[in-house]
Tab-separated table of C-alpha atoms and ligand atoms in Angstrom:
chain	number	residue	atom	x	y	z
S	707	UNK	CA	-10.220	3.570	0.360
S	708	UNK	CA	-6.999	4.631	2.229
S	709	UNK	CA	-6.028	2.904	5.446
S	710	UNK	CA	-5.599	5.187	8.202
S	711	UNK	CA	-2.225	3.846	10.191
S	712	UNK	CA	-2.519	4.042	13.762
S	713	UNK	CA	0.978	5.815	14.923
S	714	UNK	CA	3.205	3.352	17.637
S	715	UNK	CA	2.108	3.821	21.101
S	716	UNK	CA	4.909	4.941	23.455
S	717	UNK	CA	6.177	1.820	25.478
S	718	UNK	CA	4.561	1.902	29.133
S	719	UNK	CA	4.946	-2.177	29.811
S	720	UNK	CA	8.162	-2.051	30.026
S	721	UNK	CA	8.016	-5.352	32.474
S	722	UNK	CA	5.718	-6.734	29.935
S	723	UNK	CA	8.314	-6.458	26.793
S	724	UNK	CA	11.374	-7.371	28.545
S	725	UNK	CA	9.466	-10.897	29.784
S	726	UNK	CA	8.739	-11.351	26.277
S	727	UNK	CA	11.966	-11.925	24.743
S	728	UNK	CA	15.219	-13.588	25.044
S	729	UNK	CA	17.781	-11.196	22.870
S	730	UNK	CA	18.005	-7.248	22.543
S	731	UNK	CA	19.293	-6.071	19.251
S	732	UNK	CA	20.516	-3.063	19.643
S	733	UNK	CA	21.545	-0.994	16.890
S	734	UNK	CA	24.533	1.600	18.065
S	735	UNK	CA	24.748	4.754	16.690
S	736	UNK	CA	21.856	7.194	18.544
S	737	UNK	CA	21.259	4.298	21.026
S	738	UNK	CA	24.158	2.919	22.634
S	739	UNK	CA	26.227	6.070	21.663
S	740	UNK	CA	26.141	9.288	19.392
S	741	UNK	CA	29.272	9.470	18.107
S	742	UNK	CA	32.067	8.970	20.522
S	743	UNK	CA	29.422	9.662	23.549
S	744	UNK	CA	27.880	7.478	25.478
S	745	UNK	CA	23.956	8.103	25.767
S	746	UNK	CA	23.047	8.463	29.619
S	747	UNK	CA	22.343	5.210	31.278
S	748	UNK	CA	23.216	2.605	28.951
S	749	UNK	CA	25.725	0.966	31.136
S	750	UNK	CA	23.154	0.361	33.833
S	751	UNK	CA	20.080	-0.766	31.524
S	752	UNK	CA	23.019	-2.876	29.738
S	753	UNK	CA	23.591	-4.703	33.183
S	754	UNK	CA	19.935	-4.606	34.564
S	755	UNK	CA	19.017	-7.151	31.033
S	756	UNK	CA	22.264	-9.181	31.650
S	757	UNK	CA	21.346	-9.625	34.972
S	758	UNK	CA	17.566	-10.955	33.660
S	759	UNK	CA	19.472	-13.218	31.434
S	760	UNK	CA	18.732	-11.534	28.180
S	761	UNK	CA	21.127	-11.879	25.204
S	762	UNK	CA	22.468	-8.843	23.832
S	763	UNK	CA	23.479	-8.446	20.405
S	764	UNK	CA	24.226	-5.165	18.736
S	765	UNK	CA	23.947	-4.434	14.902
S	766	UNK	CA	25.845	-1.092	13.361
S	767	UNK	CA	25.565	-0.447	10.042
S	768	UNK	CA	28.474	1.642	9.540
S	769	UNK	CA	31.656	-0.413	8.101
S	770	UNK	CA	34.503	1.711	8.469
S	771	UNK	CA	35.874	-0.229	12.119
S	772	UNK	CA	35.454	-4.228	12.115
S	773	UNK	CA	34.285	-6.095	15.292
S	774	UNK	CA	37.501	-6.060	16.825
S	775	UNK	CA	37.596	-2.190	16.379
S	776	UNK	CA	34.094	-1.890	17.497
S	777	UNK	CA	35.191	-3.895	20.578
S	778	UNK	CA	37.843	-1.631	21.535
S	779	UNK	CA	35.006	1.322	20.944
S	780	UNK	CA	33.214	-0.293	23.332
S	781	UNK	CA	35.790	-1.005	26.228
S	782	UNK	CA	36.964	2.288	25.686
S	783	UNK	CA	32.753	3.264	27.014
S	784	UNK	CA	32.997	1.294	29.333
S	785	UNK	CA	31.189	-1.299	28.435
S	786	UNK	CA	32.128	-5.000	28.665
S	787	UNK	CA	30.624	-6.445	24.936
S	788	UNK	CA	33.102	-9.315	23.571
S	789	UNK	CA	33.552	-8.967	19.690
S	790	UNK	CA	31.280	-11.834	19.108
S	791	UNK	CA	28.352	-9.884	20.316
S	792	UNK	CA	29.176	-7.479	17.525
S	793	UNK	CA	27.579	-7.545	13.859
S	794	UNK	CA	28.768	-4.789	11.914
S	795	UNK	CA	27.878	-3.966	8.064
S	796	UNK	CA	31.907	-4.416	7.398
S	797	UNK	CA	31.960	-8.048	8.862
S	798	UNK	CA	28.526	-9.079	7.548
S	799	UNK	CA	30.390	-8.385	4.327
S	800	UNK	CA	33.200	-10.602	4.856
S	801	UNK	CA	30.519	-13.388	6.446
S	802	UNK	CA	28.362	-13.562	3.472
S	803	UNK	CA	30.926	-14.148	0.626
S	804	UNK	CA	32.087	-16.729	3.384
S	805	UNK	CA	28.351	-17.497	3.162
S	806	UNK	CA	28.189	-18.377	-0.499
S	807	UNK	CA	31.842	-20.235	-0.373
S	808	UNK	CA	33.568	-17.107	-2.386
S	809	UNK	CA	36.437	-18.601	-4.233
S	810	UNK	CA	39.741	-18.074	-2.504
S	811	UNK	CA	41.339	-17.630	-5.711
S	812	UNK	CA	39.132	-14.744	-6.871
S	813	UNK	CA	39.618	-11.070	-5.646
S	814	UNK	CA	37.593	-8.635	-4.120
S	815	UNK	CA	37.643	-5.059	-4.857
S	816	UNK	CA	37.004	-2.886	-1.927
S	817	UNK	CA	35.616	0.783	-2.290
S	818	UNK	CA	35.441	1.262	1.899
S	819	UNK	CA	37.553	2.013	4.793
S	820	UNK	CA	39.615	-0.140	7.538
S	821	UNK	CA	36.739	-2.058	8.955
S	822	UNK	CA	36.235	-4.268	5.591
S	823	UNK	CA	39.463	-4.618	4.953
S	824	UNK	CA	39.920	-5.818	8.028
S	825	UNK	CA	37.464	-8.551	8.135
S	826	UNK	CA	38.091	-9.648	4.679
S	827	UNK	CA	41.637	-10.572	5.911
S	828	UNK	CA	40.538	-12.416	8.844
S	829	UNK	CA	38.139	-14.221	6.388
S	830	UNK	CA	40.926	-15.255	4.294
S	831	UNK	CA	39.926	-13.424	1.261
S	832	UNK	CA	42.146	-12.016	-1.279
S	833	UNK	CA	41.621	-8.274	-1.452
S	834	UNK	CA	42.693	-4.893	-2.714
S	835	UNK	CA	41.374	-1.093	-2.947
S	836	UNK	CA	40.437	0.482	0.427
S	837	UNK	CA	41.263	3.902	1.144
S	838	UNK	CA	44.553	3.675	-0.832
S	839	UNK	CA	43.088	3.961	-3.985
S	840	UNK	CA	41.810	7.441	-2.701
S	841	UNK	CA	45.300	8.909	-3.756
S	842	UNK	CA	44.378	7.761	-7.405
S	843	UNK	CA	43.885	10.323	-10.039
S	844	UNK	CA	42.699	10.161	-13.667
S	845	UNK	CA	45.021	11.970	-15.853
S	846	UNK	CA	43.494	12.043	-18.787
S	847	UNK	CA	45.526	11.463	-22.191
S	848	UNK	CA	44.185	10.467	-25.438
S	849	UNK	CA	43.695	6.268	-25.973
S	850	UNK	CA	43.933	6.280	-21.852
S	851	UNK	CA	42.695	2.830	-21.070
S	852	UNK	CA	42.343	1.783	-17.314
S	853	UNK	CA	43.043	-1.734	-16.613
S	854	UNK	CA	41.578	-3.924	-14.214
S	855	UNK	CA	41.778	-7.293	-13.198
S	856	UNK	CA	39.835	-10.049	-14.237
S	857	UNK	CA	40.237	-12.051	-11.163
S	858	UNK	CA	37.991	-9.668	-9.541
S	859	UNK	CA	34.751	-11.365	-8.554
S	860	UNK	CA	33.138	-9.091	-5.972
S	861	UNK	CA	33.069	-5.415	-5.421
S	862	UNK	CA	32.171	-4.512	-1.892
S	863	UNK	CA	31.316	-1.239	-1.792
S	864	UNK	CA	30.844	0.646	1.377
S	865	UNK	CA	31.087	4.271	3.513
S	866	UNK	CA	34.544	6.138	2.007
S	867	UNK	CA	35.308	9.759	3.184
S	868	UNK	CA	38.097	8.377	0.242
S	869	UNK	CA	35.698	8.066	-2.669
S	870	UNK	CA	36.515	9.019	-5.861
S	871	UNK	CA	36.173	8.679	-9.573
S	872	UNK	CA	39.423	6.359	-9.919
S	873	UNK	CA	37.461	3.897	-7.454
S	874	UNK	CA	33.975	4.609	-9.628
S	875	UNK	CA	35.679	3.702	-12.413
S	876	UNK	CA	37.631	0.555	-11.551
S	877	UNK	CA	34.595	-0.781	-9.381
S	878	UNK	CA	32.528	-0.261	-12.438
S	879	UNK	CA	35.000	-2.000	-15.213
S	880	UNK	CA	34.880	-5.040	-12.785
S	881	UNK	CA	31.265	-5.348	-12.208
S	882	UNK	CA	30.345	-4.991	-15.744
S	883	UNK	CA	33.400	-6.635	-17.624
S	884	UNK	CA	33.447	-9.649	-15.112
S	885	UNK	CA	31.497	-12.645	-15.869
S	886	UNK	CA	29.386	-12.968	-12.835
S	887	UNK	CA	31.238	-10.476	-10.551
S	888	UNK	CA	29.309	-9.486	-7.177
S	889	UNK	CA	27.843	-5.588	-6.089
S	890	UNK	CA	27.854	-6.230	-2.481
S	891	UNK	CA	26.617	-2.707	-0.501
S	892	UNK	CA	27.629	-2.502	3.186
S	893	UNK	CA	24.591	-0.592	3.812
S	894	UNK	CA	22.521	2.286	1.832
S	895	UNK	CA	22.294	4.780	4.671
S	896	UNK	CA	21.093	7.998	3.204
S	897	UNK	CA	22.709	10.894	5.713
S	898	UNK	CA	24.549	9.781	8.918
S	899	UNK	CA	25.483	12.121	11.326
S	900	UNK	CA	29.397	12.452	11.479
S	901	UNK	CA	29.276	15.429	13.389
S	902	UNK	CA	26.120	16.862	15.585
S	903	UNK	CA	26.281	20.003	13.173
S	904	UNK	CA	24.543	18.290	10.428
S	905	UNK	CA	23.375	15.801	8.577
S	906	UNK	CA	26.581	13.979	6.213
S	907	UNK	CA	26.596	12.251	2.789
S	908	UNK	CA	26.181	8.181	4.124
S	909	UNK	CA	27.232	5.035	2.664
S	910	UNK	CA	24.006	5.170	-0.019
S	911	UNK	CA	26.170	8.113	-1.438
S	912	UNK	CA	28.820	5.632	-2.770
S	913	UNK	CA	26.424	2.904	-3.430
S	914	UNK	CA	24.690	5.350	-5.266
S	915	UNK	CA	27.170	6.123	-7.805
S	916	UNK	CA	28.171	2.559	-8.560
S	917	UNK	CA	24.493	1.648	-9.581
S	918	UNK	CA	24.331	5.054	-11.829
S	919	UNK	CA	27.601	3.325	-13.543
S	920	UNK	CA	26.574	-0.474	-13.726
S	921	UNK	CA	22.861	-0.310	-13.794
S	922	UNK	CA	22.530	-2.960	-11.399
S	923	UNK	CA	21.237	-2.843	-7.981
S	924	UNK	CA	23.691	-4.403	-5.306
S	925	UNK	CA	23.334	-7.077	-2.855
S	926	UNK	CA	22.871	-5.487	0.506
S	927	UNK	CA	24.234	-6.770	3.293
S	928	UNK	CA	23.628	-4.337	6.406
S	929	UNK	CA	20.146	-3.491	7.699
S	930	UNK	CA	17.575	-3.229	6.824
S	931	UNK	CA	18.613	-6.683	4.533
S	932	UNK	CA	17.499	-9.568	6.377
S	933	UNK	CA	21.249	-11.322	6.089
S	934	UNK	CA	22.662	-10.082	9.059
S	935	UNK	CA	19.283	-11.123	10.829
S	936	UNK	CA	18.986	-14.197	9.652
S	937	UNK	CA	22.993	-14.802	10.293
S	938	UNK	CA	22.951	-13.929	13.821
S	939	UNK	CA	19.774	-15.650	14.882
S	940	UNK	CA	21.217	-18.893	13.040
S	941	UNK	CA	24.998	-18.538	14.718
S	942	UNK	CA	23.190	-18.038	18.276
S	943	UNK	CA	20.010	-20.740	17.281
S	944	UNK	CA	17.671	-17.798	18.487
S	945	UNK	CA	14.074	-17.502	17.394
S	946	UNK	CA	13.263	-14.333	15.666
S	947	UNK	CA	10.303	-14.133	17.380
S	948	UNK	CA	12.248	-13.912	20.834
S	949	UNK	CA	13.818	-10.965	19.632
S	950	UNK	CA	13.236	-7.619	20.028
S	951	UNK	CA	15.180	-5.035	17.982
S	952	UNK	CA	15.956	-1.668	19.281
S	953	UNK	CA	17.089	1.442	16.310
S	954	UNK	CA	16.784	5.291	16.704
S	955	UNK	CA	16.174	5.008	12.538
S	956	UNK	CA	13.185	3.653	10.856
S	957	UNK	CA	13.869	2.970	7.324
S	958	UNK	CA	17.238	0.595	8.534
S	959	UNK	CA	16.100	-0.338	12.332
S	960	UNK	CA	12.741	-0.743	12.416
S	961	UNK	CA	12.408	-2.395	8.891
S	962	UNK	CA	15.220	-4.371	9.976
S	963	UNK	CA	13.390	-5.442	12.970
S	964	UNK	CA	10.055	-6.244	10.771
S	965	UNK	CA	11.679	-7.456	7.475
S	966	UNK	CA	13.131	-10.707	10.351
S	967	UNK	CA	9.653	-11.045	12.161
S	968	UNK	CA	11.023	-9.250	15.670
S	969	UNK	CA	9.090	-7.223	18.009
S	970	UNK	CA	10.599	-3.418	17.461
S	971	UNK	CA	11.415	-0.459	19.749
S	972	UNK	CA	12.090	2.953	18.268
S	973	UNK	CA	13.956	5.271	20.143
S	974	UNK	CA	14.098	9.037	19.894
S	975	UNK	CA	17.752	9.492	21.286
S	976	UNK	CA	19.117	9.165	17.588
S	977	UNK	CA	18.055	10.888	14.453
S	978	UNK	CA	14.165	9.853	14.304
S	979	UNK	CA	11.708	12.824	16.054
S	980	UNK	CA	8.395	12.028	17.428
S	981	UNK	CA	7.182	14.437	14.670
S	982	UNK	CA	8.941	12.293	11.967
S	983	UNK	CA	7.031	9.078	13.682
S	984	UNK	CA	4.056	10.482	13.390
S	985	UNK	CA	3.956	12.313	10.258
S	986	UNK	CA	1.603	10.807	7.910
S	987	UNK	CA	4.628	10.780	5.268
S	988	UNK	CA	5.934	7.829	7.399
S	989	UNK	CA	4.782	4.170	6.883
S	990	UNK	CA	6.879	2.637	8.959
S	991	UNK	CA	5.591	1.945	12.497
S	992	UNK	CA	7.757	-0.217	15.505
S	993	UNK	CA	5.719	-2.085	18.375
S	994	UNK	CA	6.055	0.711	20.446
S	995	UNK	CA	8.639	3.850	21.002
S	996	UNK	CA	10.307	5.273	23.595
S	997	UNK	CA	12.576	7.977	24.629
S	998	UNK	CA	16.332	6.105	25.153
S	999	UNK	CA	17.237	2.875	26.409
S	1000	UNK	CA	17.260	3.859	30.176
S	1001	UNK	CA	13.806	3.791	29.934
S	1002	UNK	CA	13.584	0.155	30.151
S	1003	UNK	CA	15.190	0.339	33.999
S	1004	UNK	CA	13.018	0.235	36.845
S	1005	UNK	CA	11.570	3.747	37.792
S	1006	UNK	CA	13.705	4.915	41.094
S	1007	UNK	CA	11.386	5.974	43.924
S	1008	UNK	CA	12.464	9.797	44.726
Z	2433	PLP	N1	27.484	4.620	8.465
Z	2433	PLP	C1	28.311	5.556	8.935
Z	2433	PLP	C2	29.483	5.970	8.125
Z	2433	PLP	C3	28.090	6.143	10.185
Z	2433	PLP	O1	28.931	7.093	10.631
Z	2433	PLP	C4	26.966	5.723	10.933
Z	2433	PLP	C5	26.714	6.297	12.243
Z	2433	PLP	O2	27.555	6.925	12.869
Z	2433	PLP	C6	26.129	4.734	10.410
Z	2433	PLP	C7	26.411	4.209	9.176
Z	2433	PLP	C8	24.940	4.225	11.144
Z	2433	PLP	O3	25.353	3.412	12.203
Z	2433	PLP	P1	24.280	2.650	13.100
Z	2433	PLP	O4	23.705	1.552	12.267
Z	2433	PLP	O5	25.079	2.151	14.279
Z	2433	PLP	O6	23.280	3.663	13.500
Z	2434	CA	CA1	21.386	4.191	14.423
């Protein structure tokens, strides 16, 4: 017998919802902004669930800034969100080799951009790679032998317009050659959306290529993993049932928001269509969806 899967229902309680939670997770890309554009009305719904006393927390799964880059993103919206409130994939990196008490003497290999780089440093890690190592070629040459070092005990491999088969390569000798060396992803995002013309190659593209190499699956730390979930609600002593998590994508948000036991609330300002939603292709259904954020504010009177 196949169970038929009622679709979400649109979100008319909006009262109702807001009551019934302490913290907003919002996810940022298609919901606080697209881009480098603010999506209409965020600043006021932002203030109108401060001023009900709600926590706000907001979860991004792209790596290339850090929290202190994201907070300048921010400011420079206008929008007053201190770096603490921040949990990006680059700094849940960085917070779960702190996590596990990663030796200070090993190394970590970074395929990535600025963001992990950054937070590995203010973590006190030892680390190396980055977009440098985009400038790397392979010449081949007969008996050419690529070295790596042994110290190496994590490769943290994340979104790279950088990538190449240098990085592949290196990432690859270290996670298989060794002993107990980490494949931590950032995230596994299939497509992100760069530019509003179409859909880009996301951080799952460089993931991708380091589990063809190594055979292994990584360790992933972004959504819809439950570390950075389980992290923030820990750091702030929240309930996960007090939360409710708010993502324009299903397969990271919304599974995000069910994989930690959260109420959920899709919205369609980002890359998910109510077609897409409802399609019986998809199994993954929030609490309830909505249009944007604004939505949650008080309906004027005309
Ligand atoms: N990764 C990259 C490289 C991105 O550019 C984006 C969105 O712009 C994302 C991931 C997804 O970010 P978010 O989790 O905020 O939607
Ligand atoms: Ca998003």
């Amino acid at each position: 017998s196949s169970v038929i899967r009622a679709s979400a229902p649109k979100l008319e309680n909006v009262d109702e919802l807001i009551d019934s939670v302490e913290t907003f997770l919002f996810d940022c890309d298609g919901v606080i902004w697209k881009g480098d554009k603010l999506i209409d009305g965020v600043p006021e719904t932002l203030d109108m669930l401060r001023s009900k006393g709600k926590r706000l927390v907001f979860v991004t799964n792209n790596s290339t800034k850090s929290r202190k880059q994201y907070g300048k993103k921010f400011e420079t919206l206008g929008l007053s969100v201190g770096e603490e409130e921040i949990f990006a994939s680059s700094f849940a990196a960085a917070a779960y080799l702190k996590s596990i008490n990663f030796p200070k003497d090993k190394k970590v290999y970074v395929i990535g951009e600025d963001g992990i780089l950054k937070e590995l440093e203010l973590a006190g890690f030892q680390y190396f790679g980055g977009p440098a190592d985009g400038e790397k070629k392979i010449e081949l040459k007969p008996g050419l032998l690529m070295e790596h070092d042994e110290n190496v005990g994590a490769v943290v491999v994340g979104f790279d317009r950088y990538f190449n088969y240098y990085k592949v390569q290196y990432g690859t000798l270290c996670i298989r050659e060794n002993p107990g060396c980490l494949f931590i992803a950032t995230n596994r995002d299939a497509v992100t959306h760069l530019t509003d013309a179409q859909e880009w190659a996301g951080g799952g593209s460089m993931v991708g290529a380091l589990c063809g190499s190594t055979q292994r699956e990584p360790l992933v730390v972004g959504k819809p993993s439950t570390f950075m979930m389980d992290y923030l609600a820990n750091e702030f002593g929240i309930s996960k049932s007090q939360i409710c998590m708010v993502g324009d994508r299903l397969d990271t948000d919304i599974l995000f928001g069910q994989n930690g036991g959260c109420k959920t609330l899709l919205v369609l300002s980002g890359v998910t269509t109510l077609d897409m939603l409802q399609s019986p292709k998809n199994s993954i259904q929030p609490d309830f969806y909505t249009n944007q954020i604004s939505d949650l504010l008080p309906i004027k009177a005309a």
